[in-house]
């Protein structure tokens, strides 16, 4: 999506036009402070330096305005991730599954796969209590921790625009590239077993809940619609202001 005057639009969204997000009843569940924070962070981070630190692509391959097209993806993924943290606040400071790969990001990434793979409580328990765990065939429901980042380095950014990990956790990208799938799975299981039992119950209930997954998808979708509606309104207002300035009406 081409974003007209994004910096001025960002300022208006953040400081004076947040009420636009709540014009429609279906947007009542949008967390306007969360969305404002996400917009600011994505505006700050969406640049070539950010992605080059992960070794994803070289700026010479893409036009200067390419980052504008990644704004939507960044806002969507970060709003979803922080909505997960709202559901499980303790998750944010719960450590790492491997050095550099935050457990909170791993849980959110696994949960994102619920659209195609529904995880049951029995599957989770079977996975984390496996006595002979070789990390290869067990716990297939953890597959979505792997963003196939090796594809980004050898092909277009088509995959990047549909990903989760790079927008949310650059360090996790590096940790992913440096680790095997087996190590990542084992790290997730070891992290889970390090939690106290109440937090284990939280994780199992969260990952196996289709209702929570649908709720987060709905809220993220509403936030994106609110954001796009506000940008559209800002663009329309700007055009009208230029018209008035030109014609004196």
PDB file of C-alpha atoms in Angstrom:
ATOM      1  CA  UNK A   1       0.000   0.000   0.000  1.00  0.00           C
ATOM      2  CA  UNK A   2       1.327   3.426  -0.945  1.00  0.00           C
ATOM      3  CA  UNK A   3       1.253   5.657   2.128  1.00  0.00           C
ATOM      4  CA  UNK A   4       0.766   9.351   1.386  1.00  0.00           C
ATOM      5  CA  UNK A   5       2.831  11.659   3.599  1.00  0.00           C
ATOM      6  CA  UNK A   6       3.394   8.905   6.133  1.00  0.00           C
ATOM      7  CA  UNK A   7       5.365  10.937   8.660  1.00  0.00           C
ATOM      8  CA  UNK A   8       2.721  13.640   8.919  1.00  0.00           C
ATOM      9  CA  UNK A   9       0.028  10.972   8.902  1.00  0.00           C
ATOM     10  CA  UNK A  10       1.795   9.181  11.734  1.00  0.00           C
ATOM     11  CA  UNK A  11       1.890  12.338  13.816  1.00  0.00           C
ATOM     12  CA  UNK A  12      -1.799  12.946  13.222  1.00  0.00           C
ATOM     13  CA  UNK A  13      -2.662   9.352  14.037  1.00  0.00           C
ATOM     14  CA  UNK A  14      -0.665   9.427  17.217  1.00  0.00           C
ATOM     15  CA  UNK A  15      -1.494  12.822  18.632  1.00  0.00           C
ATOM     16  CA  UNK A  16      -4.728  14.173  17.194  1.00  0.00           C
ATOM     17  CA  UNK A  17      -6.709  11.665  15.146  1.00  0.00           C
ATOM     18  CA  UNK A  18      -6.947   8.573  17.334  1.00  0.00           C
ATOM     19  CA  UNK A  19     -10.710   9.089  17.627  1.00  0.00           C
ATOM     20  CA  UNK A  20     -10.934   8.019  13.989  1.00  0.00           C
ATOM     21  CA  UNK A  21     -10.233   4.482  15.073  1.00  0.00           C
ATOM     22  CA  UNK A  22     -13.528   4.279  16.926  1.00  0.00           C
ATOM     23  CA  UNK A  23     -15.991   5.599  14.383  1.00  0.00           C
ATOM     24  CA  UNK A  24     -17.300   2.116  13.617  1.00  0.00           C
ATOM     25  CA  UNK A  25     -18.854  -0.105  16.339  1.00  0.00           C
ATOM     26  CA  UNK A  26     -16.869  -3.096  15.073  1.00  0.00           C
ATOM     27  CA  UNK A  27     -13.664  -1.258  16.054  1.00  0.00           C
ATOM     28  CA  UNK A  28     -14.665  -0.891  19.697  1.00  0.00           C
ATOM     29  CA  UNK A  29     -12.208  -3.587  20.748  1.00  0.00           C
ATOM     30  CA  UNK A  30      -9.202  -1.893  19.134  1.00  0.00           C
ATOM     31  CA  UNK A  31      -6.606  -0.934  21.733  1.00  0.00           C
ATOM     32  CA  UNK A  32      -5.783   2.571  20.511  1.00  0.00           C
ATOM     33  CA  UNK A  33      -2.703   2.987  22.727  1.00  0.00           C
ATOM     34  CA  UNK A  34      -1.307  -0.343  21.604  1.00  0.00           C
ATOM     35  CA  UNK A  35      -1.983   0.496  17.980  1.00  0.00           C
ATOM     36  CA  UNK A  36      -0.384   3.926  18.368  1.00  0.00           C
ATOM     37  CA  UNK A  37       2.744   2.382  19.904  1.00  0.00           C
ATOM     38  CA  UNK A  38       2.943  -0.213  17.128  1.00  0.00           C
ATOM     39  CA  UNK A  39       2.580   2.425  14.402  1.00  0.00           C
ATOM     40  CA  UNK A  40       5.420   4.442  15.913  1.00  0.00           C
ATOM     41  CA  UNK A  41       7.700   1.432  16.286  1.00  0.00           C
ATOM     42  CA  UNK A  42       7.101   0.247  12.719  1.00  0.00           C
ATOM     43  CA  UNK A  43       7.683   3.732  11.321  1.00  0.00           C
ATOM     44  CA  UNK A  44      10.959   3.816  13.212  1.00  0.00           C
ATOM     45  CA  UNK A  45      12.170   0.334  12.232  1.00  0.00           C
ATOM     46  CA  UNK A  46      11.057  -0.225   8.656  1.00  0.00           C
ATOM     47  CA  UNK A  47      14.306   0.622   6.904  1.00  0.00           C
ATOM     48  CA  UNK A  48      17.008  -1.277   5.065  1.00  0.00           C
ATOM     49  CA  UNK A  49      19.411  -1.232   8.016  1.00  0.00           C
ATOM     50  CA  UNK A  50      16.869  -3.127  10.127  1.00  0.00           C
ATOM     51  CA  UNK A  51      16.599  -6.009   7.645  1.00  0.00           C
ATOM     52  CA  UNK A  52      20.241  -6.016   6.588  1.00  0.00           C
ATOM     53  CA  UNK A  53      21.244  -6.728  10.202  1.00  0.00           C
ATOM     54  CA  UNK A  54      19.369 -10.005   9.788  1.00  0.00           C
ATOM     55  CA  UNK A  55      21.016 -10.670   6.433  1.00  0.00           C
ATOM     56  CA  UNK A  56      17.637 -10.914   4.713  1.00  0.00           C
ATOM     57  CA  UNK A  57      18.265  -8.764   1.660  1.00  0.00           C
ATOM     58  CA  UNK A  58      20.489  -6.120   0.166  1.00  0.00           C
ATOM     59  CA  UNK A  59      19.113  -2.609  -0.339  1.00  0.00           C
ATOM     60  CA  UNK A  60      20.582  -2.527  -3.851  1.00  0.00           C
ATOM     61  CA  UNK A  61      17.953  -5.048  -4.932  1.00  0.00           C
ATOM     62  CA  UNK A  62      14.926  -2.971  -3.968  1.00  0.00           C
ATOM     63  CA  UNK A  63      13.751   0.603  -4.619  1.00  0.00           C
ATOM     64  CA  UNK A  64      14.029   3.210  -1.884  1.00  0.00           C
ATOM     65  CA  UNK A  65      10.280   3.278  -1.318  1.00  0.00           C
ATOM     66  CA  UNK A  66      10.084  -0.489  -0.847  1.00  0.00           C
ATOM     67  CA  UNK A  67       9.849  -0.124   2.945  1.00  0.00           C
ATOM     68  CA  UNK A  68       6.525   1.658   2.575  1.00  0.00           C
ATOM     69  CA  UNK A  69       5.008  -1.609   1.395  1.00  0.00           C
ATOM     70  CA  UNK A  70       6.187  -3.346   4.570  1.00  0.00           C
ATOM     71  CA  UNK A  71       4.487  -0.908   6.964  1.00  0.00           C
ATOM     72  CA  UNK A  72       1.187  -2.802   6.941  1.00  0.00           C
ATOM     73  CA  UNK A  73       2.863  -6.153   7.570  1.00  0.00           C
ATOM     74  CA  UNK A  74       4.893  -4.761  10.447  1.00  0.00           C
ATOM     75  CA  UNK A  75       1.864  -3.167  12.124  1.00  0.00           C
ATOM     76  CA  UNK A  76      -0.221  -6.303  11.736  1.00  0.00           C
ATOM     77  CA  UNK A  77       2.408  -8.689  13.136  1.00  0.00           C
ATOM     78  CA  UNK A  78       3.405  -6.467  16.048  1.00  0.00           C
ATOM     79  CA  UNK A  79      -0.180  -5.730  17.038  1.00  0.00           C
ATOM     80  CA  UNK A  80      -0.893  -9.462  17.060  1.00  0.00           C
ATOM     81  CA  UNK A  81       2.245 -10.217  19.077  1.00  0.00           C
ATOM     82  CA  UNK A  82       1.529  -7.572  21.720  1.00  0.00           C
ATOM     83  CA  UNK A  83      -2.069  -8.793  21.916  1.00  0.00           C
ATOM     84  CA  UNK A  84      -0.668 -12.211  22.835  1.00  0.00           C
ATOM     85  CA  UNK A  85       1.373 -10.541  25.580  1.00  0.00           C
ATOM     86  CA  UNK A  86      -1.807  -8.874  26.845  1.00  0.00           C
ATOM     87  CA  UNK A  87      -3.341 -12.338  27.221  1.00  0.00           C
ATOM     88  CA  UNK A  88      -0.293 -13.702  29.078  1.00  0.00           C
ATOM     89  CA  UNK A  89       1.564 -10.698  30.585  1.00  0.00           C
ATOM     90  CA  UNK A  90       4.135 -12.847  32.386  1.00  0.00           C
ATOM     91  CA  UNK A  91       5.216 -14.343  29.049  1.00  0.00           C
ATOM     92  CA  UNK A  92       7.205 -11.273  28.024  1.00  0.00           C
ATOM     93  CA  UNK A  93       9.809 -11.807  30.778  1.00  0.00           C
ATOM     94  CA  UNK A  94       9.778 -15.602  30.710  1.00  0.00           C
ATOM     95  CA  UNK A  95      13.210 -16.051  29.171  1.00  0.00           C
ATOM     96  CA  UNK A  96      14.419 -17.632  25.942  1.00  0.00           C
ATOM     97  CA  UNK A  97      14.068 -21.013  24.294  1.00  0.00           C
ATOM     98  CA  UNK A  98      17.600 -20.553  22.943  1.00  0.00           C
ATOM     99  CA  UNK A  99      20.026 -17.640  23.320  1.00  0.00           C
ATOM    100  CA  UNK A 100      18.478 -14.781  21.355  1.00  0.00           C
ATOM    101  CA  UNK A 101      15.126 -16.450  20.698  1.00  0.00           C
ATOM    102  CA  UNK A 102      12.525 -15.087  23.127  1.00  0.00           C
ATOM    103  CA  UNK A 103      10.060 -17.608  24.505  1.00  0.00           C
ATOM    104  CA  UNK A 104       7.259 -15.064  24.129  1.00  0.00           C
ATOM    105  CA  UNK A 105       7.948 -14.838  20.393  1.00  0.00           C
ATOM    106  CA  UNK A 106       8.088 -18.627  20.105  1.00  0.00           C
ATOM    107  CA  UNK A 107       4.699 -19.038  21.798  1.00  0.00           C
ATOM    108  CA  UNK A 108       3.120 -16.327  19.644  1.00  0.00           C
ATOM    109  CA  UNK A 109       4.638 -17.833  16.503  1.00  0.00           C
ATOM    110  CA  UNK A 110       3.405 -21.323  17.372  1.00  0.00           C
ATOM    111  CA  UNK A 111      -0.058 -19.962  18.146  1.00  0.00           C
ATOM    112  CA  UNK A 112      -0.212 -18.183  14.812  1.00  0.00           C
ATOM    113  CA  UNK A 113      -0.227 -21.609  13.118  1.00  0.00           C
ATOM    114  CA  UNK A 114      -3.611 -22.410  14.635  1.00  0.00           C
ATOM    115  CA  UNK A 115      -5.183 -21.230  11.394  1.00  0.00           C
ATOM    116  CA  UNK A 116      -4.139 -24.461   9.726  1.00  0.00           C
ATOM    117  CA  UNK A 117      -3.068 -26.711  12.597  1.00  0.00           C
ATOM    118  CA  UNK A 118      -5.245 -26.988  15.703  1.00  0.00           C
ATOM    119  CA  UNK A 119      -3.211 -28.113  18.704  1.00  0.00           C
ATOM    120  CA  UNK A 120      -4.940 -30.131  21.396  1.00  0.00           C
ATOM    121  CA  UNK A 121      -4.036 -30.296  25.058  1.00  0.00           C
ATOM    122  CA  UNK A 122      -3.202 -33.999  24.671  1.00  0.00           C
ATOM    123  CA  UNK A 123      -0.743 -33.250  21.837  1.00  0.00           C
ATOM    124  CA  UNK A 124       1.057 -30.659  23.938  1.00  0.00           C
ATOM    125  CA  UNK A 125       1.304 -32.939  26.962  1.00  0.00           C
ATOM    126  CA  UNK A 126       2.506 -35.851  24.829  1.00  0.00           C
ATOM    127  CA  UNK A 127       5.159 -33.631  23.303  1.00  0.00           C
ATOM    128  CA  UNK A 128       6.616 -32.200  26.520  1.00  0.00           C
ATOM    129  CA  UNK A 129       6.581 -35.554  28.372  1.00  0.00           C
ATOM    130  CA  UNK A 130       8.247 -37.567  25.618  1.00  0.00           C
ATOM    131  CA  UNK A 131      10.973 -39.687  27.214  1.00  0.00           C
ATOM    132  CA  UNK A 132      12.985 -40.390  24.070  1.00  0.00           C
ATOM    133  CA  UNK A 133      12.956 -36.961  22.478  1.00  0.00           C
ATOM    134  CA  UNK A 134      15.154 -36.716  19.409  1.00  0.00           C
ATOM    135  CA  UNK A 135      13.645 -33.419  18.268  1.00  0.00           C
ATOM    136  CA  UNK A 136      12.963 -34.561  14.727  1.00  0.00           C
ATOM    137  CA  UNK A 137       9.535 -36.190  14.562  1.00  0.00           C
ATOM    138  CA  UNK A 138       7.948 -35.124  17.826  1.00  0.00           C
ATOM    139  CA  UNK A 139       5.933 -31.973  18.413  1.00  0.00           C
ATOM    140  CA  UNK A 140       4.987 -31.313  14.816  1.00  0.00           C
ATOM    141  CA  UNK A 141       2.673 -28.529  16.032  1.00  0.00           C
ATOM    142  CA  UNK A 142       5.754 -26.400  16.819  1.00  0.00           C
ATOM    143  CA  UNK A 143       6.539 -26.167  13.104  1.00  0.00           C
ATOM    144  CA  UNK A 144       5.535 -22.520  12.790  1.00  0.00           C
ATOM    145  CA  UNK A 145       8.527 -21.381  14.848  1.00  0.00           C
ATOM    146  CA  UNK A 146      10.443 -21.906  11.639  1.00  0.00           C
ATOM    147  CA  UNK A 147       9.966 -19.034   9.237  1.00  0.00           C
ATOM    148  CA  UNK A 148      12.051 -20.620   6.464  1.00  0.00           C
ATOM    149  CA  UNK A 149      14.293 -17.584   6.503  1.00  0.00           C
ATOM    150  CA  UNK A 150      16.831 -19.244   4.240  1.00  0.00           C
ATOM    151  CA  UNK A 151      14.339 -18.639   1.423  1.00  0.00           C
ATOM    152  CA  UNK A 152      14.514 -14.887   1.919  1.00  0.00           C
ATOM    153  CA  UNK A 153      18.193 -14.778   1.199  1.00  0.00           C
ATOM    154  CA  UNK A 154      17.916 -16.614  -2.085  1.00  0.00           C
ATOM    155  CA  UNK A 155      14.686 -15.218  -3.499  1.00  0.00           C
ATOM    156  CA  UNK A 156      12.469 -12.170  -3.526  1.00  0.00           C
ATOM    157  CA  UNK A 157      10.952 -10.589  -0.424  1.00  0.00           C
ATOM    158  CA  UNK A 158       7.624 -12.200  -1.304  1.00  0.00           C
ATOM    159  CA  UNK A 159       8.075 -14.497   1.689  1.00  0.00           C
ATOM    160  CA  UNK A 160       9.080 -11.674   3.997  1.00  0.00           C
ATOM    161  CA  UNK A 161       5.816  -9.828   3.523  1.00  0.00           C
ATOM    162  CA  UNK A 162       3.916 -12.883   4.772  1.00  0.00           C
ATOM    163  CA  UNK A 163       6.156 -13.649   7.708  1.00  0.00           C
ATOM    164  CA  UNK A 164       6.090 -12.960  11.446  1.00  0.00           C
ATOM    165  CA  UNK A 165       9.539 -13.392  12.959  1.00  0.00           C
ATOM    166  CA  UNK A 166      11.515 -10.608  11.227  1.00  0.00           C
ATOM    167  CA  UNK A 167       9.012  -7.902  12.146  1.00  0.00           C
ATOM    168  CA  UNK A 168       8.840  -8.863  15.799  1.00  0.00           C
ATOM    169  CA  UNK A 169      12.260 -10.143  16.850  1.00  0.00           C
ATOM    170  CA  UNK A 170      15.436  -9.597  14.774  1.00  0.00           C
ATOM    171  CA  UNK A 171      17.523 -11.498  17.324  1.00  0.00           C
ATOM    172  CA  UNK A 172      15.178 -14.461  16.968  1.00  0.00           C
ATOM    173  CA  UNK A 173      15.881 -14.501  13.226  1.00  0.00           C
ATOM    174  CA  UNK A 174      19.608 -14.803  13.859  1.00  0.00           C
ATOM    175  CA  UNK A 175      19.063 -17.479  16.527  1.00  0.00           C
ATOM    176  CA  UNK A 176      16.839 -19.379  14.108  1.00  0.00           C
ATOM    177  CA  UNK A 177      19.457 -19.333  11.388  1.00  0.00           C
ATOM    178  CA  UNK A 178      22.128 -20.552  13.798  1.00  0.00           C
ATOM    179  CA  UNK A 179      20.067 -23.465  15.133  1.00  0.00           C
ATOM    180  CA  UNK A 180      18.616 -26.668  13.782  1.00  0.00           C
ATOM    181  CA  UNK A 181      14.912 -27.452  13.926  1.00  0.00           C
ATOM    182  CA  UNK A 182      15.708 -30.113  16.484  1.00  0.00           C
ATOM    183  CA  UNK A 183      17.486 -27.603  18.734  1.00  0.00           C
ATOM    184  CA  UNK A 184      14.605 -25.143  18.485  1.00  0.00           C
ATOM    185  CA  UNK A 185      12.039 -27.788  19.395  1.00  0.00           C
ATOM    186  CA  UNK A 186      14.135 -29.046  22.279  1.00  0.00           C
ATOM    187  CA  UNK A 187      14.664 -25.496  23.472  1.00  0.00           C
ATOM    188  CA  UNK A 188      10.924 -24.855  23.469  1.00  0.00           C
ATOM    189  CA  UNK A 189      10.226 -28.027  25.459  1.00  0.00           C
ATOM    190  CA  UNK A 190      13.010 -27.313  27.974  1.00  0.00           C
ATOM    191  CA  UNK A 191      11.680 -23.774  28.442  1.00  0.00           C
ATOM    192  CA  UNK A 192       8.167 -25.108  29.049  1.00  0.00           C
ATOM    193  CA  UNK A 193       9.405 -27.595  31.651  1.00  0.00           C
ATOM    194  CA  UNK A 194      11.285 -24.803  33.464  1.00  0.00           C
ATOM    195  CA  UNK A 195       8.019 -22.973  34.202  1.00  0.00           C
ATOM    196  CA  UNK A 196       6.063 -23.419  37.404  1.00  0.00           C
ATOM    197  CA  UNK A 197       2.906 -25.475  37.070  1.00  0.00           C
ATOM    198  CA  UNK A 198       0.502 -22.546  37.007  1.00  0.00           C
ATOM    199  CA  UNK A 199       2.328 -21.034  34.046  1.00  0.00           C
ATOM    200  CA  UNK A 200       2.473 -24.408  32.319  1.00  0.00           C
ATOM    201  CA  UNK A 201      -1.312 -24.543  32.610  1.00  0.00           C
ATOM    202  CA  UNK A 202      -1.524 -21.043  31.135  1.00  0.00           C
ATOM    203  CA  UNK A 203       0.558 -22.055  28.112  1.00  0.00           C
ATOM    204  CA  UNK A 204      -1.367 -25.287  27.493  1.00  0.00           C
ATOM    205  CA  UNK A 205      -4.739 -23.547  27.791  1.00  0.00           C
ATOM    206  CA  UNK A 206      -3.603 -20.733  25.525  1.00  0.00           C
ATOM    207  CA  UNK A 207      -2.083 -22.871  22.772  1.00  0.00           C
ATOM    208  CA  UNK A 208      -5.040 -25.268  22.682  1.00  0.00           C
ATOM    209  CA  UNK A 209      -7.753 -22.589  22.622  1.00  0.00           C
ATOM    210  CA  UNK A 210      -9.366 -22.047  19.238  1.00  0.00           C
ATOM    211  CA  UNK A 211     -11.583 -19.335  20.746  1.00  0.00           C
ATOM    212  CA  UNK A 212      -8.608 -17.256  21.889  1.00  0.00           C
ATOM    213  CA  UNK A 213      -6.955 -17.700  18.488  1.00  0.00           C
ATOM    214  CA  UNK A 214     -10.087 -16.457  16.722  1.00  0.00           C
ATOM    215  CA  UNK A 215     -10.422 -13.557  19.137  1.00  0.00           C
ATOM    216  CA  UNK A 216      -6.851 -12.416  18.476  1.00  0.00           C
ATOM    217  CA  UNK A 217      -7.348 -12.735  14.726  1.00  0.00           C
ATOM    218  CA  UNK A 218     -10.517 -10.644  14.930  1.00  0.00           C
ATOM    219  CA  UNK A 219      -8.900  -7.957  17.062  1.00  0.00           C
ATOM    220  CA  UNK A 220      -5.867  -7.738  14.812  1.00  0.00           C
ATOM    221  CA  UNK A 221      -8.108  -7.492  11.770  1.00  0.00           C
ATOM    222  CA  UNK A 222     -10.118  -4.685  13.376  1.00  0.00           C
ATOM    223  CA  UNK A 223      -6.942  -2.824  14.283  1.00  0.00           C
ATOM    224  CA  UNK A 224      -5.703  -3.008  10.696  1.00  0.00           C
ATOM    225  CA  UNK A 225      -9.034  -1.784   9.346  1.00  0.00           C
ATOM    226  CA  UNK A 226      -9.005   1.093  11.817  1.00  0.00           C
ATOM    227  CA  UNK A 227      -5.465   2.009  10.822  1.00  0.00           C
ATOM    228  CA  UNK A 228      -6.232   1.942   7.110  1.00  0.00           C
ATOM    229  CA  UNK A 229      -9.473   3.864   7.567  1.00  0.00           C
ATOM    230  CA  UNK A 230      -7.633   6.547   9.523  1.00  0.00           C
ATOM    231  CA  UNK A 231      -4.928   6.824   6.872  1.00  0.00           C
ATOM    232  CA  UNK A 232      -7.567   7.105   4.170  1.00  0.00           C
ATOM    233  CA  UNK A 233      -9.336   9.843   6.125  1.00  0.00           C
ATOM    234  CA  UNK A 234      -6.066  11.716   6.609  1.00  0.00           C
ATOM    235  CA  UNK A 235      -5.285  11.506   2.899  1.00  0.00           C
ATOM    236  CA  UNK A 236      -8.765  12.767   2.029  1.00  0.00           C
ATOM    237  CA  UNK A 237      -8.469  15.651   4.492  1.00  0.00           C
ATOM    238  CA  UNK A 238      -5.055  16.560   3.103  1.00  0.00           C
ATOM    239  CA  UNK A 239      -6.362  16.601  -0.465  1.00  0.00           C
ATOM    240  CA  UNK A 240      -9.283  18.754   0.572  1.00  0.00           C
ATOM    241  CA  UNK A 241      -6.978  21.165   2.388  1.00  0.00           C
ATOM    242  CA  UNK A 242      -4.760  21.504  -0.690  1.00  0.00           C
ATOM    243  CA  UNK A 243      -7.867  22.129  -2.780  1.00  0.00           C
ATOM    244  CA  UNK A 244      -8.985  24.895  -0.433  1.00  0.00           C
ATOM    245  CA  UNK A 245      -5.501  26.405  -0.406  1.00  0.00           C
ATOM    246  CA  UNK A 246      -5.399  26.386  -4.205  1.00  0.00           C
ATOM    247  CA  UNK A 247      -8.908  27.658  -4.906  1.00  0.00           C
ATOM    248  CA  UNK A 248      -9.465  29.788  -1.844  1.00  0.00           C
ATOM    249  CA  UNK A 249     -12.667  28.038  -0.852  1.00  0.00           C
TER     250      UNK A 249
END
